[in-house]
CSV table of C-alpha atoms and ligand atoms in Angstrom, one decimal:
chain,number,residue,atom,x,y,z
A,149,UNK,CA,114.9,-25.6,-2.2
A,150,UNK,CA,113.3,-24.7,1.0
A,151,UNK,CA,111.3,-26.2,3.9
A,152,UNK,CA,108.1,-24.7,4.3
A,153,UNK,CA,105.9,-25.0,7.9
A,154,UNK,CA,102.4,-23.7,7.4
A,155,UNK,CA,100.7,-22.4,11.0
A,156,UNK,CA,96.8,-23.1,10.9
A,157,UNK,CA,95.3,-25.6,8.9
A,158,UNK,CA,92.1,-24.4,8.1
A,159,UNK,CA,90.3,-23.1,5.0
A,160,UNK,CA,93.2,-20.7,4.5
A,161,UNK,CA,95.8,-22.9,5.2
A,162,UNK,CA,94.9,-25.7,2.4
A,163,UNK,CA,95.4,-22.9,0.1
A,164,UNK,CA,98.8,-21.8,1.4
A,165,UNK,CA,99.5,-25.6,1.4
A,166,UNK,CA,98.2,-25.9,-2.3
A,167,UNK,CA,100.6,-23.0,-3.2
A,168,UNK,CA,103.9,-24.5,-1.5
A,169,UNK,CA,103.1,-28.2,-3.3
A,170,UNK,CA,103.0,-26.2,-6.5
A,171,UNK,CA,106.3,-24.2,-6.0
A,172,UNK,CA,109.4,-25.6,-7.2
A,173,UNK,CA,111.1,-23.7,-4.8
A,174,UNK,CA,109.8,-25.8,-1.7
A,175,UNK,CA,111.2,-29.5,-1.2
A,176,UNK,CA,109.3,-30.2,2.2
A,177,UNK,CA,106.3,-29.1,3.9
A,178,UNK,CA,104.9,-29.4,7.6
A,179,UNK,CA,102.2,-28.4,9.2
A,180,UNK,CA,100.6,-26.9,12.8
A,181,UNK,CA,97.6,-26.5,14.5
A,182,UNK,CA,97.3,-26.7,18.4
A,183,UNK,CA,95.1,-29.8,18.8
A,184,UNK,CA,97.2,-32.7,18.1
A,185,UNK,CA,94.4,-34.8,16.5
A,186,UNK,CA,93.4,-32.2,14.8
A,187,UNK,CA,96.4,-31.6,13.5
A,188,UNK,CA,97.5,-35.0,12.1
A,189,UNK,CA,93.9,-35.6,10.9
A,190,UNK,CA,94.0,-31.8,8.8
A,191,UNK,CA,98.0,-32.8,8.1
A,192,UNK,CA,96.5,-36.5,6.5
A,193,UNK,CA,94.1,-34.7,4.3
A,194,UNK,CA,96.6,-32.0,3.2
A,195,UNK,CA,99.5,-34.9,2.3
A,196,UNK,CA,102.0,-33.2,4.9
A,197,UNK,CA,103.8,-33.7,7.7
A,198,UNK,CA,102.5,-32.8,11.4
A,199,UNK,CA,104.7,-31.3,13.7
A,200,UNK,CA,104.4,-29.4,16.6
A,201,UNK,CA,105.4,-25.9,17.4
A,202,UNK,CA,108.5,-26.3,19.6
A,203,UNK,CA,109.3,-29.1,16.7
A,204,UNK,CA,109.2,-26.5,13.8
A,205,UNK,CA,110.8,-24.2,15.8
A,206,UNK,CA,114.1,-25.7,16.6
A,207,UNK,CA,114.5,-27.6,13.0
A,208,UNK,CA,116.9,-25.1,12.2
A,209,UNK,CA,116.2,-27.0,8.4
A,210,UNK,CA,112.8,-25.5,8.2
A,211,UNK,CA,113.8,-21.6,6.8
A,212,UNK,CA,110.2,-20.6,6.6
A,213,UNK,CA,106.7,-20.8,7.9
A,214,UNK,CA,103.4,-19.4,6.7
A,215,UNK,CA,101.1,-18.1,9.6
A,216,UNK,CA,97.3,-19.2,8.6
A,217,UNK,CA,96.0,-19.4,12.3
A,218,UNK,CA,93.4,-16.7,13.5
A,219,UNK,CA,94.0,-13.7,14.0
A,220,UNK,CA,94.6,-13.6,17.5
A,221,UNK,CA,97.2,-16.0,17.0
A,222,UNK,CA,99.6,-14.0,14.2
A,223,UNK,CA,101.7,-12.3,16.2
A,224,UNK,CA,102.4,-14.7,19.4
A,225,UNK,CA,103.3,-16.7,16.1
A,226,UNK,CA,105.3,-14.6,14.0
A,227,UNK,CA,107.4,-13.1,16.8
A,228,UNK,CA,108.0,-16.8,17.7
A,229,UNK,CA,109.0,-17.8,14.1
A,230,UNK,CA,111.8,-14.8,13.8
A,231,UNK,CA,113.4,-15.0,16.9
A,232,UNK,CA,114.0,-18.5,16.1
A,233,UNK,CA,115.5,-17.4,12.7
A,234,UNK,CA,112.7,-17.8,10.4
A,235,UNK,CA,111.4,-16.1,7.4
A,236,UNK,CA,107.9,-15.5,7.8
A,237,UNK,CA,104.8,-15.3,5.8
A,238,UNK,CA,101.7,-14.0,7.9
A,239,UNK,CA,98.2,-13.8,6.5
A,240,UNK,CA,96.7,-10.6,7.1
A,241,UNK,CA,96.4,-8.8,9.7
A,242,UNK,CA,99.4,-7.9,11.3
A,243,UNK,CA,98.1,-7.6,14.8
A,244,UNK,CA,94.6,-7.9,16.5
A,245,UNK,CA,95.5,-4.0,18.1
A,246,UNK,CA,97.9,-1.2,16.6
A,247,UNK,CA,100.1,-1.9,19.8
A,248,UNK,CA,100.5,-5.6,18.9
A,249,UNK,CA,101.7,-5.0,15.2
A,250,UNK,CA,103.9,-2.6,16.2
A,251,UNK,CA,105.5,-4.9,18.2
A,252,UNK,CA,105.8,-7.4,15.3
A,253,UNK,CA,107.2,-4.2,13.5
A,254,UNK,CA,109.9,-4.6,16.2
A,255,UNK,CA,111.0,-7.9,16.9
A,256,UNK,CA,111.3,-8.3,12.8
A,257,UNK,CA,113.6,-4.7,12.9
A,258,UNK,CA,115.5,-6.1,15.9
A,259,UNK,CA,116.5,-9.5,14.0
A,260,UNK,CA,116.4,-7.8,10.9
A,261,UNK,CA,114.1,-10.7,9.9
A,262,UNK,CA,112.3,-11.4,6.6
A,263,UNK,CA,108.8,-10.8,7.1
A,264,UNK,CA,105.8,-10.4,4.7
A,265,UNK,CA,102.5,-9.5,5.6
A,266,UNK,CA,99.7,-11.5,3.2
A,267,UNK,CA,98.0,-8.1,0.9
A,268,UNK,CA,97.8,-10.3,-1.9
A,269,UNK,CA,95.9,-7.7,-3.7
A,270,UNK,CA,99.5,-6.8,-5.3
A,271,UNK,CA,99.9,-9.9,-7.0
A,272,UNK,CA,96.2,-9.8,-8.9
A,273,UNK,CA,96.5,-9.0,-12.1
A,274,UNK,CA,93.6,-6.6,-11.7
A,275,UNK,CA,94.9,-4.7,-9.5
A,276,UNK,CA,98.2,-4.5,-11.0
A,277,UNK,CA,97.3,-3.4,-14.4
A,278,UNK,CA,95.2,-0.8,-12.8
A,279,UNK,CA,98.2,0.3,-10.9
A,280,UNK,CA,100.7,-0.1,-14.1
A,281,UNK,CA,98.5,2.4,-15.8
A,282,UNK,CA,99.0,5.1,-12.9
A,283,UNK,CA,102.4,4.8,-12.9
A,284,UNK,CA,102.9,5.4,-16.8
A,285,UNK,CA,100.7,8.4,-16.1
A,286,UNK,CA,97.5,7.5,-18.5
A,287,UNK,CA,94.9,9.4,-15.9
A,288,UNK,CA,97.3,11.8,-14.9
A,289,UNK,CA,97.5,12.6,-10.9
A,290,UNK,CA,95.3,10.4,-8.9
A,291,UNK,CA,92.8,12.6,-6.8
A,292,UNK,CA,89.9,10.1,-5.8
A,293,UNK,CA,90.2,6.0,-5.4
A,294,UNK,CA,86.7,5.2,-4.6
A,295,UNK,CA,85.7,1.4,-3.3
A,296,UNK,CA,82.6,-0.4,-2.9
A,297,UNK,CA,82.2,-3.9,-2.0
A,298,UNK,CA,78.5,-5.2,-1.3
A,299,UNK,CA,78.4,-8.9,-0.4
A,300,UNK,CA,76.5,-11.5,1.5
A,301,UNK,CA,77.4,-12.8,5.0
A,302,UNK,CA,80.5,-14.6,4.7
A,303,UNK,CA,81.2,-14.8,8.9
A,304,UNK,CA,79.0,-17.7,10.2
A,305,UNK,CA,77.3,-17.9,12.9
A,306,UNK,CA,79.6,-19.1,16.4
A,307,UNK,CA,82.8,-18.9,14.6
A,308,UNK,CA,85.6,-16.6,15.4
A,309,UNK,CA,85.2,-13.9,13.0
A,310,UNK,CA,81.8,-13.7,14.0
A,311,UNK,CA,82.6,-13.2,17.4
A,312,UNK,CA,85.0,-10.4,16.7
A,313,UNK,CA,83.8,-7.1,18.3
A,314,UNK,CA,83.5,-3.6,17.5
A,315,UNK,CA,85.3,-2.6,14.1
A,316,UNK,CA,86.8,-6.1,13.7
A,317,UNK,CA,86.0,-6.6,9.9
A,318,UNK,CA,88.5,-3.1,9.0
A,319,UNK,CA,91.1,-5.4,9.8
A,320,UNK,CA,90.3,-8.8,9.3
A,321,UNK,CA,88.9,-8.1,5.5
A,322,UNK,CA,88.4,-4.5,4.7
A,323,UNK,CA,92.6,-3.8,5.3
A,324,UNK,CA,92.9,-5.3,1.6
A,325,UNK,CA,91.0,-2.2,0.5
A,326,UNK,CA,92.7,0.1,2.4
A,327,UNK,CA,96.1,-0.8,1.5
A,328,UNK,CA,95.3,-1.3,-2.3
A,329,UNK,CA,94.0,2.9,-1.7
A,330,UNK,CA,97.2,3.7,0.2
A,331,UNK,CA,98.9,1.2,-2.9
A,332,UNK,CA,97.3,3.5,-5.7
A,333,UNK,CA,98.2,6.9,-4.3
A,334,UNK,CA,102.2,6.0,-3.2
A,335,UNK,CA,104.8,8.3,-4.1
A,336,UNK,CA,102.2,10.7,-4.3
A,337,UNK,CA,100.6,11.1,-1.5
A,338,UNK,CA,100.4,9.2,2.1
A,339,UNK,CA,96.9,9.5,4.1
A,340,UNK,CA,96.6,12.0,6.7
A,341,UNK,CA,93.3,11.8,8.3
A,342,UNK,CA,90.3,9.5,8.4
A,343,UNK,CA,86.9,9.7,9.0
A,344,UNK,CA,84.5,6.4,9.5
A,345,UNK,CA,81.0,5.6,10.2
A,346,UNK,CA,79.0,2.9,10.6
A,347,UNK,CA,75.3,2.4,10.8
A,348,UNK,CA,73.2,0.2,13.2
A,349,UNK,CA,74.1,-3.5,12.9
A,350,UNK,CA,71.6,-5.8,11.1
A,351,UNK,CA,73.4,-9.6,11.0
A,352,UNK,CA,72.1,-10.1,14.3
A,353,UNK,CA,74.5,-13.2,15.4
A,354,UNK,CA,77.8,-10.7,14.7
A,355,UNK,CA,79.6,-9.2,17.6
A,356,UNK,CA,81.1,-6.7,15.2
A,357,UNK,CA,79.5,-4.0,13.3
A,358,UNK,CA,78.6,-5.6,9.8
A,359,UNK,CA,78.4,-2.0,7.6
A,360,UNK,CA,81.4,0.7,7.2
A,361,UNK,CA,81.8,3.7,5.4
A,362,UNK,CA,85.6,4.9,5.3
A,363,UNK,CA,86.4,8.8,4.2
A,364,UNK,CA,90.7,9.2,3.6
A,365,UNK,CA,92.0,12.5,3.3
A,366,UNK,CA,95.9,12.2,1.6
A,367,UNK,CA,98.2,14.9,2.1
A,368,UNK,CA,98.4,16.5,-1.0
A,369,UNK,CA,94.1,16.4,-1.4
A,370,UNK,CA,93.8,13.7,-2.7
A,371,UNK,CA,90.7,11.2,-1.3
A,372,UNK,CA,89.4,8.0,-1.3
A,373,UNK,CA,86.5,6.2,0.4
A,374,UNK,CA,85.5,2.7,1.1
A,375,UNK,CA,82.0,1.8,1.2
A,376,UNK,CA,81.2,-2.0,3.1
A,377,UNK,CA,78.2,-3.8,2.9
A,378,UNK,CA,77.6,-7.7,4.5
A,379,UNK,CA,74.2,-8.3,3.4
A,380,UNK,CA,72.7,-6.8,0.5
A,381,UNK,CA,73.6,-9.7,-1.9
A,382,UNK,CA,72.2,-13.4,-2.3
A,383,UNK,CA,73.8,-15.9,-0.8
A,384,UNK,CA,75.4,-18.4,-3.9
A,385,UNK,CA,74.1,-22.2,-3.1
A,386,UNK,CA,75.6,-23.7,-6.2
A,387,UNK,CA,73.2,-23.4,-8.6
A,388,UNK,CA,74.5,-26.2,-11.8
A,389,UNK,CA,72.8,-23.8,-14.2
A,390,UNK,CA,75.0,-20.6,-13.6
A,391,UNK,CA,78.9,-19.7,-13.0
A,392,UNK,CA,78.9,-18.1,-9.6
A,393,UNK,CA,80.4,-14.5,-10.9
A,394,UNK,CA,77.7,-14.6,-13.6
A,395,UNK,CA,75.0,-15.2,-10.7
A,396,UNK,CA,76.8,-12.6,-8.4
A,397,UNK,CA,77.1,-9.9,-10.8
A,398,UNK,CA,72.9,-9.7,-10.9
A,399,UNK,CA,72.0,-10.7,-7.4
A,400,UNK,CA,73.5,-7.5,-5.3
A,401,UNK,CA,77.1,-8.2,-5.3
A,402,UNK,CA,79.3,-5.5,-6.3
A,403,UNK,CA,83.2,-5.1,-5.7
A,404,UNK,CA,84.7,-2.0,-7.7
A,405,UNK,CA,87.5,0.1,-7.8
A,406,UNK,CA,86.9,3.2,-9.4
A,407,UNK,CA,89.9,5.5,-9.8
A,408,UNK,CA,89.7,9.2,-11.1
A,409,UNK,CA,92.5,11.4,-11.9
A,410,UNK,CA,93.6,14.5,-14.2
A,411,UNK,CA,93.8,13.2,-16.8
A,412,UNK,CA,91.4,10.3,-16.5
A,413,UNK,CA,89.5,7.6,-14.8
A,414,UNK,CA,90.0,3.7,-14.4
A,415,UNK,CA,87.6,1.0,-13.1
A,416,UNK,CA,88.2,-2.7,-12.0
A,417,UNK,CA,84.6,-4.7,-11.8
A,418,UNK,CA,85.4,-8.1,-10.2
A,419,UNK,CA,81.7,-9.5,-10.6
A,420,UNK,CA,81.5,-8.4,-14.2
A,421,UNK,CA,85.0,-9.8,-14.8
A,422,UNK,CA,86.3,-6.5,-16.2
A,423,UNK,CA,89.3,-3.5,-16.1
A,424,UNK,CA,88.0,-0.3,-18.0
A,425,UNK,CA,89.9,2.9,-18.7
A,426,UNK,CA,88.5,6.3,-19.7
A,427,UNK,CA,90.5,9.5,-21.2
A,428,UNK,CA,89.6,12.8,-20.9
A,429,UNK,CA,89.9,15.6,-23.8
A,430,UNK,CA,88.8,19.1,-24.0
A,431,UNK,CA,87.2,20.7,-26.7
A,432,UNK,CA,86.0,24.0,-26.6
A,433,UNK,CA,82.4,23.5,-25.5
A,434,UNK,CA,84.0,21.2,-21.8
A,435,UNK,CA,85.6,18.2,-21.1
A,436,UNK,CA,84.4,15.3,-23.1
A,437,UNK,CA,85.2,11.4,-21.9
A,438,UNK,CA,85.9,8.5,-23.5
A,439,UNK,CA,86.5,4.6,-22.8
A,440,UNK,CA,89.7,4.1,-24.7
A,441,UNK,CA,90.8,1.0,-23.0
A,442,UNK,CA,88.7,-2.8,-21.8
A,443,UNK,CA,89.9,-5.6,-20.8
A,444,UNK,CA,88.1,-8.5,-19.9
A,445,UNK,CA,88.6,-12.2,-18.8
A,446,UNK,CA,87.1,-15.7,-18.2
A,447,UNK,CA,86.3,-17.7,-15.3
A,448,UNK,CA,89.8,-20.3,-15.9
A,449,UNK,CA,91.5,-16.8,-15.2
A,450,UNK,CA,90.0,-15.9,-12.3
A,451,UNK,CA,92.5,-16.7,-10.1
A,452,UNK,CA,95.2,-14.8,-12.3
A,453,UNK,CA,93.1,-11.8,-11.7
A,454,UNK,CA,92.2,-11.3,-8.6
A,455,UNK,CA,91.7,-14.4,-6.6
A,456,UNK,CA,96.2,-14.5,-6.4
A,457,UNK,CA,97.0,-15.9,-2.9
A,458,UNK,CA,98.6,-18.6,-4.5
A,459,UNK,CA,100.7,-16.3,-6.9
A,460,UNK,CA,101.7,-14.3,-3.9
A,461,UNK,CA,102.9,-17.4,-2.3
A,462,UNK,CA,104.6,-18.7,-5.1
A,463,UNK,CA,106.4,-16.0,-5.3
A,464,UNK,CA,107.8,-15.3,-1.5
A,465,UNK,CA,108.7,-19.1,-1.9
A,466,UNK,CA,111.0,-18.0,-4.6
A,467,UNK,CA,112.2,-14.6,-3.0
A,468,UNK,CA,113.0,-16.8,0.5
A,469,UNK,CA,115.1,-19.4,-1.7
A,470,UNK,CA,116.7,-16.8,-3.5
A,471,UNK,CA,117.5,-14.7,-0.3
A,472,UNK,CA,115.8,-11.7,-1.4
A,473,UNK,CA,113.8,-9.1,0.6
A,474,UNK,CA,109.9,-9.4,0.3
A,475,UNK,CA,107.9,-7.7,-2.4
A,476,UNK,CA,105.8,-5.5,0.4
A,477,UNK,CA,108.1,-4.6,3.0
A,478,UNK,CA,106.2,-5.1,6.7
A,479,UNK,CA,106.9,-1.7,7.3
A,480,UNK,CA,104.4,-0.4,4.3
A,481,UNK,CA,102.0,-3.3,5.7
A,482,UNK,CA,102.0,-1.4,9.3
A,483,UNK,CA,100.8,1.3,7.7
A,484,UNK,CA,98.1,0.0,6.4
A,485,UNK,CA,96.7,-1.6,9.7
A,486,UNK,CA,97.7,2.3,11.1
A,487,UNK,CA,95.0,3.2,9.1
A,488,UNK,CA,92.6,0.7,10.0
A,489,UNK,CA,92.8,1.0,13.8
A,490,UNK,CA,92.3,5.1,12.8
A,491,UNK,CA,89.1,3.7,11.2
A,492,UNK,CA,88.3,2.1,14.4
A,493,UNK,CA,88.8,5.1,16.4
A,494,UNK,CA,87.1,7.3,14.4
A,495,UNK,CA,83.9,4.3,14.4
A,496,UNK,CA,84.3,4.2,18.3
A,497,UNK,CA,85.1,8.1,19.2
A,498,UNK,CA,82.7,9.8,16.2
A,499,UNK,CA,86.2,11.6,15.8
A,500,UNK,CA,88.1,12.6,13.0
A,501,UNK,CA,91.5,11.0,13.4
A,502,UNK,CA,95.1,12.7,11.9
A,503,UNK,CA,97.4,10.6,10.9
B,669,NAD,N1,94.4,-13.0,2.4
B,669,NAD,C1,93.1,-13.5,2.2
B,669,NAD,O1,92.5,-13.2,1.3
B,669,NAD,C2,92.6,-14.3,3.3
B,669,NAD,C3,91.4,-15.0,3.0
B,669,NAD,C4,90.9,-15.8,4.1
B,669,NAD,C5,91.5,-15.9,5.3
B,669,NAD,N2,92.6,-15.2,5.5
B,669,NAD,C6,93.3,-15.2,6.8
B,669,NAD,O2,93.8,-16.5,7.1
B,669,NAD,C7,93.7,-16.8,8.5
B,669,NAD,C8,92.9,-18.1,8.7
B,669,NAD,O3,91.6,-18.0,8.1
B,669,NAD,P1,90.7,-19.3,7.8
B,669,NAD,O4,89.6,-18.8,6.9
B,669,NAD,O5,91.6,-20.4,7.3
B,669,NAD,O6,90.2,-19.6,9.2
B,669,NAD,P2,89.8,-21.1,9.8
B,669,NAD,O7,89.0,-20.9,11.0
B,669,NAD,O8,89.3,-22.0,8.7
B,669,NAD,O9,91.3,-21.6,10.2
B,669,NAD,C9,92.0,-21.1,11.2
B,669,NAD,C10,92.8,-22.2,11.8
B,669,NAD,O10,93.8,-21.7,12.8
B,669,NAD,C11,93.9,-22.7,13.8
B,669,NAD,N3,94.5,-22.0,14.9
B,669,NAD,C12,94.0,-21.3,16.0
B,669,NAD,N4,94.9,-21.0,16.8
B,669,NAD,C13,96.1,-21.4,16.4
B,669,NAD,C14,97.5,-21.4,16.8
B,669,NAD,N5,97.8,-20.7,17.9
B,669,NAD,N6,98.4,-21.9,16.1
B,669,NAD,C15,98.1,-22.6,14.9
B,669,NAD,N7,96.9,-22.7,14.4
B,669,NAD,C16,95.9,-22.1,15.1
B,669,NAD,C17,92.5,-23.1,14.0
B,669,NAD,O11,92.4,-24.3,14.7
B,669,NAD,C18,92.0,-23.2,12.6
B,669,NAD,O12,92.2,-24.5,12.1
B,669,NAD,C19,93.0,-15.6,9.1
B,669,NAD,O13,94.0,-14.8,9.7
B,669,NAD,C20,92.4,-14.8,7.9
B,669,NAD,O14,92.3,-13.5,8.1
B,669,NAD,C21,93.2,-14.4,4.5
């Protein structure tokens, strides 16, 4: 069993605390966060042990740690956590600047470190189903992944992510997108260009833009776009009388995956709790479609389905006991954050950027 040291204690780290008190594979947990009352106070409420940095780092007993901090924090943290021999966890994403995950990318080569880069999206059921189907060929050759994700303001006011500039949120939220495109199309096809705009801010309190509309162009033609809105949706105050999804799915929310091929078309719907898959045939007057596959779930399976941070920990628990390599090597996580710092560019320069 392992030792587990979790970097951050806020919202995000209670969750990747959560997930190491549920693993059998973890025997002891610790925990970080630069302000020392802070941190025993957070470390009290979380039923763990506070340590500081320098601690963690030279209790050659403690094999892992989970980076939860900020972004700006990651990689000062990850780099610090492999070169003193640990296996690493980091939320996404890998670097505040293409330069910086890079040189994550690196130090983890130079110490041939373990190091896994937190795209949860592959351990949601959702998500993998959808991708199970592409890979037994059901819609034939992928040629169009097409996202849209309409929400409401989820970066307060005076808080960090609100204070992000410029094309912050690509990173910070939209990379899970991004990478589950790049996810549907590997083996087939890698992305070669991209194309992003972004329309005149609204949220008035965000440094960053708060809109983003991302064009891919793969290799082999193949296309997929990813179309970001902060504010067209109701904000959910916990109303007793309805399940938030229930209320979401009506009030402007919308977070789908729609996936054409060949051969065929699939569609997750996380606000209507649904996977959907359509087949093509042709009959001699054109090409007729049909829904030949619909799978559904309840709210106790939620987090089975797509809300699977604490499957993904479970499982790198297990992988680090075991002394196995991660699930999603930090190489194919690199180039995922390649493509949203192109999305950046492309924002900032009105440029098409090659890949
Ligand atoms: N994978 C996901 O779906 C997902 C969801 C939410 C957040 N996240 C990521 O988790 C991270 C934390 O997000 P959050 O919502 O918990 O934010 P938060 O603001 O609630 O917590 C961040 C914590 O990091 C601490 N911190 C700052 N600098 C630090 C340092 N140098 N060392 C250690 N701790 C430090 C802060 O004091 C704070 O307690 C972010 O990187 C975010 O992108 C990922």
């Amino acid at each position: 069993m392992i030792k587990v040291a979790v970097l951050g204690l806020g919202q995000m780290g209670a969750t990747h605390v959560e997930a190491a008190q549920a693993s059998p594979y973890v025997s002891q947990i610790y925990g970080y966060e630069p302000d020392e009352a802070r941190r025993n106070e957070r470390a009290a409420e979380l039923k763990i042990t506070p340590l500081t940095l320098e601690e963690i780092l030279a209790d050659e007993s403690i094999q892992m740690v989970d980076i939860v901090a900020s972004n700006d924090a990651h990689v000062p943290l990850a780099k610090a956590a492999l070169l003193a021999g640990k296996k690493v966890l980091c939320e996404k994403p890998m670097g505040v600047t293409l330069a910086e995950a890079q040189d994550l990318l690196n130090t983890k080569q130079k110490c041939n470190g373990f190091l896994q880069i937190g795209f949860e999206l592959h351990y949601s059921r959702m998500y993998q189903i959808m991708k199970e189907w592409i890979d037994a060929g059901l819609i034939g050759r992928v040629v169009n992944v097409a996202i849209r994700y309409y929400c409401s303001e989820f970066h307060r006011a005076n808080t960090w992510r609100s204070k992000g500039t410029g094309s912050f949120l690509i990173s910070e939220k939209l990379s899970h997108y991004l990478d589950l495109q790049r996810w549907y199309y590997a083996g087939q096809e890698k992305p070669a260009s991209v194309y992003s705009i972004s329309a005149p801010k609204v949220v008035s309190y965000f440094n960053h833009r708060d809109n983003h509309q991302i064009s891919i162009k793969f290799s082999e033609g193949g296309i997929a776009t990813l179309n970001f809105i902060m504010y067209s949706a109701s904000r959910y105050h916990k109303d007793p009388l309805q399940e938030m999804l229930a209320q979401q799915a009506q009030d402007g929310h919308c977070l789908s995956c729609l996936i054409c091929g060949t051969k065929g078309v699939i569609e997750s719907d996380v606000f209507n709790r649904r996977i959907r898959r359509w087949q093509f045939s042709m009959v001699e007057s054109g090409l007729e479609n049909q829904i030949v596959e619909n799978i559904s779930f309840t709210p106790e399976e939620d987090n089975y389905y797509f809300h699977c941070v604490k499957e993904q920990n479970l499982r790198v628990y297990e992988l680090v006991d075991k002394g196995l390599p991660p699930d999603v090597p930090a190489e194919d996580a690199f180039e995922t954050m390649r493509l949203c710092f192109a999305a950046e560019q492309s924002e900032d320069s009105g440029e098409i950027i090659r890949l």
